[in-house]
mmCIF file of C-alpha atoms and ligand atoms in Angstrom:
data_model
loop_
_atom_site.group_PDB
_atom_site.id
_atom_site.type_symbol
_atom_site.label_atom_id
_atom_site.label_comp_id
_atom_site.label_asym_id
_atom_site.label_seq_id
_atom_site.Cartn_x
_atom_site.Cartn_y
_atom_site.Cartn_z
ATOM 1 C CA MET T 1 5.935 -13.337 0.302
ATOM 2 C CA ASN T 2 6.995 -14.759 -3.045
ATOM 3 C CA ASN T 3 8.181 -18.356 -2.520
ATOM 4 C CA THR T 4 10.338 -18.358 -5.679
ATOM 5 C CA ASN T 5 12.522 -15.613 -4.338
ATOM 6 C CA MET T 6 12.609 -16.689 -0.685
ATOM 7 C CA THR T 7 15.598 -19.000 -1.222
ATOM 8 C CA VAL T 8 17.458 -16.300 -3.133
ATOM 9 C CA SER T 9 16.522 -13.784 -0.438
ATOM 10 C CA SER T 10 17.933 -15.981 2.379
ATOM 11 C CA ALA T 11 21.179 -16.511 0.444
ATOM 12 C CA LEU T 12 21.471 -12.740 0.045
ATOM 13 C CA ASP T 13 21.517 -12.069 3.808
ATOM 14 C CA GLY T 14 24.573 -10.066 4.793
ATOM 15 C CA THR T 15 25.902 -9.714 1.232
ATOM 16 C CA LYS T 16 26.976 -6.606 -0.651
ATOM 17 C CA THR T 17 24.581 -7.699 -3.400
ATOM 18 C CA LYS T 18 21.658 -7.254 -0.989
ATOM 19 C CA GLU T 19 22.845 -3.717 -0.193
ATOM 20 C CA ASN T 20 23.142 -3.076 -3.925
ATOM 21 C CA LEU T 21 19.624 -4.374 -4.541
ATOM 22 C CA ARG T 22 18.377 -1.925 -1.897
ATOM 23 C CA GLN T 23 20.249 0.913 -3.605
ATOM 24 C CA ALA T 24 19.064 -0.181 -7.051
ATOM 25 C CA PHE T 25 15.451 -0.160 -5.778
ATOM 26 C CA SER T 26 15.907 3.251 -4.167
ATOM 27 C CA LYS T 27 17.387 4.826 -7.308
ATOM 28 C CA GLU T 28 14.836 3.253 -9.654
ATOM 29 C CA ALA T 29 12.030 4.414 -7.340
ATOM 30 C CA GLU T 30 13.502 7.927 -7.404
ATOM 31 C CA ALA T 31 13.781 7.783 -11.200
ATOM 32 C CA PHE T 32 10.153 6.602 -11.384
ATOM 33 C CA ALA T 33 8.909 9.444 -9.160
ATOM 34 C CA LYS T 34 10.970 12.118 -10.904
ATOM 35 C CA GLY T 35 10.115 10.761 -14.356
ATOM 36 C CA SER T 36 6.390 10.881 -13.538
ATOM 37 C CA ILE T 37 6.593 14.417 -12.134
ATOM 38 C CA PHE T 38 8.889 15.784 -14.855
ATOM 39 C CA SER T 39 6.732 14.196 -17.541
ATOM 40 C CA SER T 40 3.699 16.112 -16.246
ATOM 41 C CA LEU T 41 5.697 19.345 -16.185
ATOM 42 C CA ALA T 42 6.834 18.772 -19.777
ATOM 43 C CA GLY T 43 3.183 18.232 -20.740
ATOM 44 C CA ASN T 44 2.236 21.523 -19.050
ATOM 45 C CA GLU T 45 4.853 23.248 -21.174
ATOM 46 C CA GLY T 46 3.511 21.603 -24.340
ATOM 47 C CA ASN T 47 6.606 19.413 -24.840
ATOM 48 C CA ILE T 48 4.580 16.366 -25.788
ATOM 49 C CA THR T 49 7.463 14.213 -27.079
ATOM 50 C CA ALA T 50 9.536 14.839 -23.930
ATOM 51 C CA GLN T 51 6.419 14.123 -21.855
ATOM 52 C CA ARG T 52 5.908 10.774 -23.609
ATOM 53 C CA VAL T 53 9.575 9.688 -23.403
ATOM 54 C CA MET T 54 9.778 10.442 -19.681
ATOM 55 C CA LEU T 55 6.451 8.768 -18.964
ATOM 56 C CA GLU T 56 7.417 5.584 -20.847
ATOM 57 C CA GLU T 57 10.770 5.410 -19.091
ATOM 58 C CA ALA T 58 9.113 6.062 -15.714
ATOM 59 C CA ASP T 59 7.024 2.962 -16.331
ATOM 60 C CA ASN T 60 10.218 0.981 -17.097
ATOM 61 C CA ASP T 61 11.726 2.337 -13.855
ATOM 62 C CA LYS T 62 8.679 1.216 -11.883
ATOM 63 C CA ARG T 63 9.018 -2.298 -13.273
ATOM 64 C CA LEU T 64 12.697 -2.462 -12.355
ATOM 65 C CA SER T 65 11.823 -1.186 -8.850
ATOM 66 C CA GLU T 66 9.400 -4.091 -8.605
ATOM 67 C CA LEU T 67 12.039 -6.564 -9.841
ATOM 68 C CA TRP T 68 14.619 -5.515 -7.207
ATOM 69 C CA LEU T 69 11.930 -5.582 -4.511
ATOM 70 C CA SER T 70 11.056 -9.128 -5.531
ATOM 71 C CA TYR T 71 14.697 -10.243 -5.022
ATOM 72 C CA LEU T 72 14.574 -8.546 -1.625
ATOM 73 C CA ASP T 73 11.447 -10.643 -0.947
ATOM 74 C CA GLU T 74 9.417 -7.541 -0.172
ATOM 75 C CA LEU T 75 6.463 -8.130 -2.476
ATOM 76 C CA GLY T 76 3.673 -9.577 -0.412
ATOM 77 C CA ASP T 77 0.020 -10.314 -0.914
ATOM 78 C CA THR T 78 -2.402 -7.413 -0.611
ATOM 79 C CA LEU T 79 -2.840 -7.799 3.149
ATOM 80 C CA GLU T 80 0.931 -7.853 3.690
ATOM 81 C CA ASN T 81 1.433 -4.901 1.352
ATOM 82 C CA LEU T 82 -1.246 -2.851 3.100
ATOM 83 C CA ALA T 83 0.436 -3.543 6.451
ATOM 84 C CA GLU T 84 3.888 -2.703 5.056
ATOM 85 C CA LEU T 85 2.718 0.571 3.548
ATOM 86 C CA SER T 86 0.768 1.461 6.683
ATOM 87 C CA ALA T 87 3.879 0.922 8.839
ATOM 88 C CA LEU T 88 5.987 3.025 6.467
ATOM 89 C CA LYS T 89 3.515 5.901 6.614
ATOM 90 C CA GLU T 90 3.116 5.569 10.367
ATOM 91 C CA ALA T 91 6.898 5.931 10.717
ATOM 92 C CA LEU T 92 6.875 8.971 8.434
ATOM 93 C CA GLY T 93 3.953 10.630 10.211
ATOM 94 C CA GLY T 94 4.751 9.574 13.759
ATOM 95 C CA ASN T 95 8.526 10.012 13.914
ATOM 96 C CA LEU T 96 10.373 11.084 10.805
ATOM 97 C CA TYR T 97 8.451 14.175 9.706
ATOM 98 C CA PRO T 98 7.998 15.556 13.260
ATOM 99 C CA ALA T 99 11.734 15.119 13.963
ATOM 100 C CA MET T 100 12.614 16.712 10.609
ATOM 101 C CA ALA T 101 10.222 19.605 11.348
ATOM 102 C CA GLU T 102 11.992 20.290 14.658
ATOM 103 C CA ILE T 103 15.341 20.460 12.913
ATOM 104 C CA ALA T 104 13.903 22.743 10.222
ATOM 105 C CA ASP T 105 12.609 24.983 13.043
ATOM 106 C CA GLU T 106 16.011 25.049 14.715
ATOM 107 C CA GLU T 107 17.654 25.936 11.431
ATOM 108 C CA GLY T 108 15.162 28.715 10.725
ATOM 109 C CA PHE T 109 13.197 27.073 7.909
ATOM 110 C CA ASP T 110 9.760 27.868 9.295
ATOM 111 C CA GLU T 111 7.816 27.217 6.100
ATOM 112 C CA ILE T 112 9.459 23.823 5.529
ATOM 113 C CA ALA T 113 8.853 22.909 9.194
ATOM 114 C CA GLU T 114 5.170 23.775 8.839
ATOM 115 C CA LYS T 115 4.805 21.770 5.608
ATOM 116 C CA MET T 116 6.497 18.778 7.244
ATOM 117 C CA ARG T 117 4.046 18.916 10.162
ATOM 118 C CA LEU T 118 1.130 19.045 7.731
ATOM 119 C CA ALA T 119 2.640 16.140 5.770
ATOM 120 C CA ALA T 120 3.015 14.205 9.043
ATOM 121 C CA SER T 121 -0.712 14.519 9.712
ATOM 122 C CA VAL T 122 -1.510 13.354 6.154
ATOM 123 C CA LYS T 123 0.799 10.339 6.571
ATOM 124 C CA GLY T 124 -0.850 9.475 9.893
ATOM 125 C CA ALA T 125 -4.297 9.556 8.278
ATOM 126 C CA GLN T 126 -3.091 7.515 5.289
ATOM 127 C CA SER T 127 -1.550 4.940 7.603
ATOM 128 C CA ARG T 128 -4.855 4.547 9.469
ATOM 129 C CA GLU T 129 -6.793 4.252 6.205
ATOM 130 C CA LEU T 130 -4.456 1.510 4.935
ATOM 131 C CA LYS T 131 -4.763 -0.358 8.225
ATOM 132 C CA SER T 132 -8.531 -0.037 8.129
ATOM 133 C CA GLU T 133 -8.606 -1.416 4.567
ATOM 134 C CA GLY T 134 -6.444 -4.343 5.718
ATOM 135 C CA ASP T 135 -8.833 -5.001 8.625
ATOM 136 C CA ARG T 136 -11.801 -4.858 6.251
ATOM 137 C CA ILE T 137 -10.256 -7.392 3.845
ATOM 138 C CA ALA T 138 -9.140 -9.652 6.700
ATOM 139 C CA SER T 139 -12.639 -9.712 8.160
ATOM 140 C CA ALA T 140 -14.168 -10.334 4.718
ATOM 141 C CA ASP T 141 -11.700 -13.207 4.148
ATOM 142 C CA ALA T 142 -12.744 -14.693 7.474
ATOM 143 C CA LEU T 143 -16.304 -14.646 6.179
ATOM 144 C CA TYR T 144 -15.735 -16.746 3.075
ATOM 145 C CA SER T 145 -16.849 -20.287 2.355
ATOM 146 C CA ASP T 146 -16.096 -22.474 -0.672
ATOM 147 C CA ASN T 147 -19.683 -23.733 -0.468
ATOM 148 C CA PRO T 148 -22.131 -21.376 -2.255
ATOM 149 C CA GLU T 149 -24.982 -22.941 -0.219
ATOM 150 C CA THR T 150 -23.501 -21.683 3.047
ATOM 151 C CA GLU T 151 -26.156 -19.978 5.143
ATOM 152 C CA TRP T 152 -25.431 -16.589 6.711
ATOM 153 C CA HIS T 153 -27.487 -15.171 9.554
ATOM 154 C CA CYS T 154 -27.926 -11.473 10.376
ATOM 155 C CA ARG T 155 -27.280 -11.147 14.103
ATOM 156 C CA LEU T 156 -29.285 -7.924 14.251
ATOM 157 C CA CYS T 157 -32.546 -8.624 12.430
ATOM 158 C CA GLY T 158 -32.452 -12.401 11.855
ATOM 159 C CA TYR T 159 -32.399 -12.282 8.033
ATOM 160 C CA ASP T 160 -30.836 -15.410 6.443
ATOM 161 C CA ILE T 161 -29.107 -15.564 3.079
ATOM 162 C CA LYS T 162 -27.079 -18.210 1.177
ATOM 163 C CA GLY T 163 -23.795 -17.705 -0.663
ATOM 164 C CA ASN T 164 -20.014 -17.980 -0.574
ATOM 165 C CA ARG T 165 -19.915 -14.864 1.569
ATOM 166 C CA PRO T 166 -22.465 -12.598 3.249
ATOM 167 C CA PRO T 167 -23.422 -9.264 1.697
ATOM 168 C CA GLU T 168 -21.550 -6.232 3.000
ATOM 169 C CA ARG T 169 -24.849 -4.808 4.255
ATOM 170 C CA CYS T 170 -27.896 -6.689 5.365
ATOM 171 C CA PRO T 171 -30.633 -6.336 2.677
ATOM 172 C CA LEU T 172 -33.252 -6.094 5.445
ATOM 173 C CA CYS T 173 -31.856 -4.008 8.325
ATOM 174 C CA SER T 174 -29.121 -2.328 6.226
ATOM 175 C CA TYR T 175 -26.428 -2.692 8.890
ATOM 176 C CA PRO T 176 -22.889 -3.543 7.687
ATOM 177 C CA LEU T 177 -20.806 -6.538 8.826
ATOM 178 C CA CYS T 178 -23.628 -8.064 10.842
ATOM 179 C CA PHE T 179 -23.641 -11.644 9.477
ATOM 180 C CA SER T 180 -22.329 -14.826 11.037
ATOM 181 C CA LYS T 181 -22.208 -18.323 9.559
ATOM 182 C CA ARG T 182 -25.109 -20.623 10.545
ATOM 183 C CA SER T 183 -23.631 -23.679 12.212
HETATM 184 FE FE1 FE2 G 1 -30.203 -7.556 9.251
#
């Protein structure tokens, strides 16, 4: 997480200001999403000026969302952000949408219940994809050397190659992720 804001973030623990930052983020994120959607709708109707105004402001809203998140110390590096987003989508797909679908069923909103179940399966798949991307980056990071003369050895076909990192696929046997560092 961002070191600059870590001290501020610790001082914010338990304060009303921290709650307000959370609310400010939530509202700006809502304004960003609605501004983006409404801008597209205005464009579909041919209201080009309205489309442009809403799109520009949506971009401002996104930047303010990012600012409040930074004070909350919730902007991480890519690996942390992938994990955060994956957990959010796992919660949506695994718990929140299924529970909401049950309630919609009980209240007689069959179509909404069905859409929520479909959304849950999409969120589950997205969560797995994000996790898989995080795993891929983590394993690639583990296979990095500052020395460009580092020798990498294909454990499947024996091909050797030099560089800061091994190729994603072996040029000889074509298998992915099959290199280890020569000791
Ligand atoms: Fe190979």
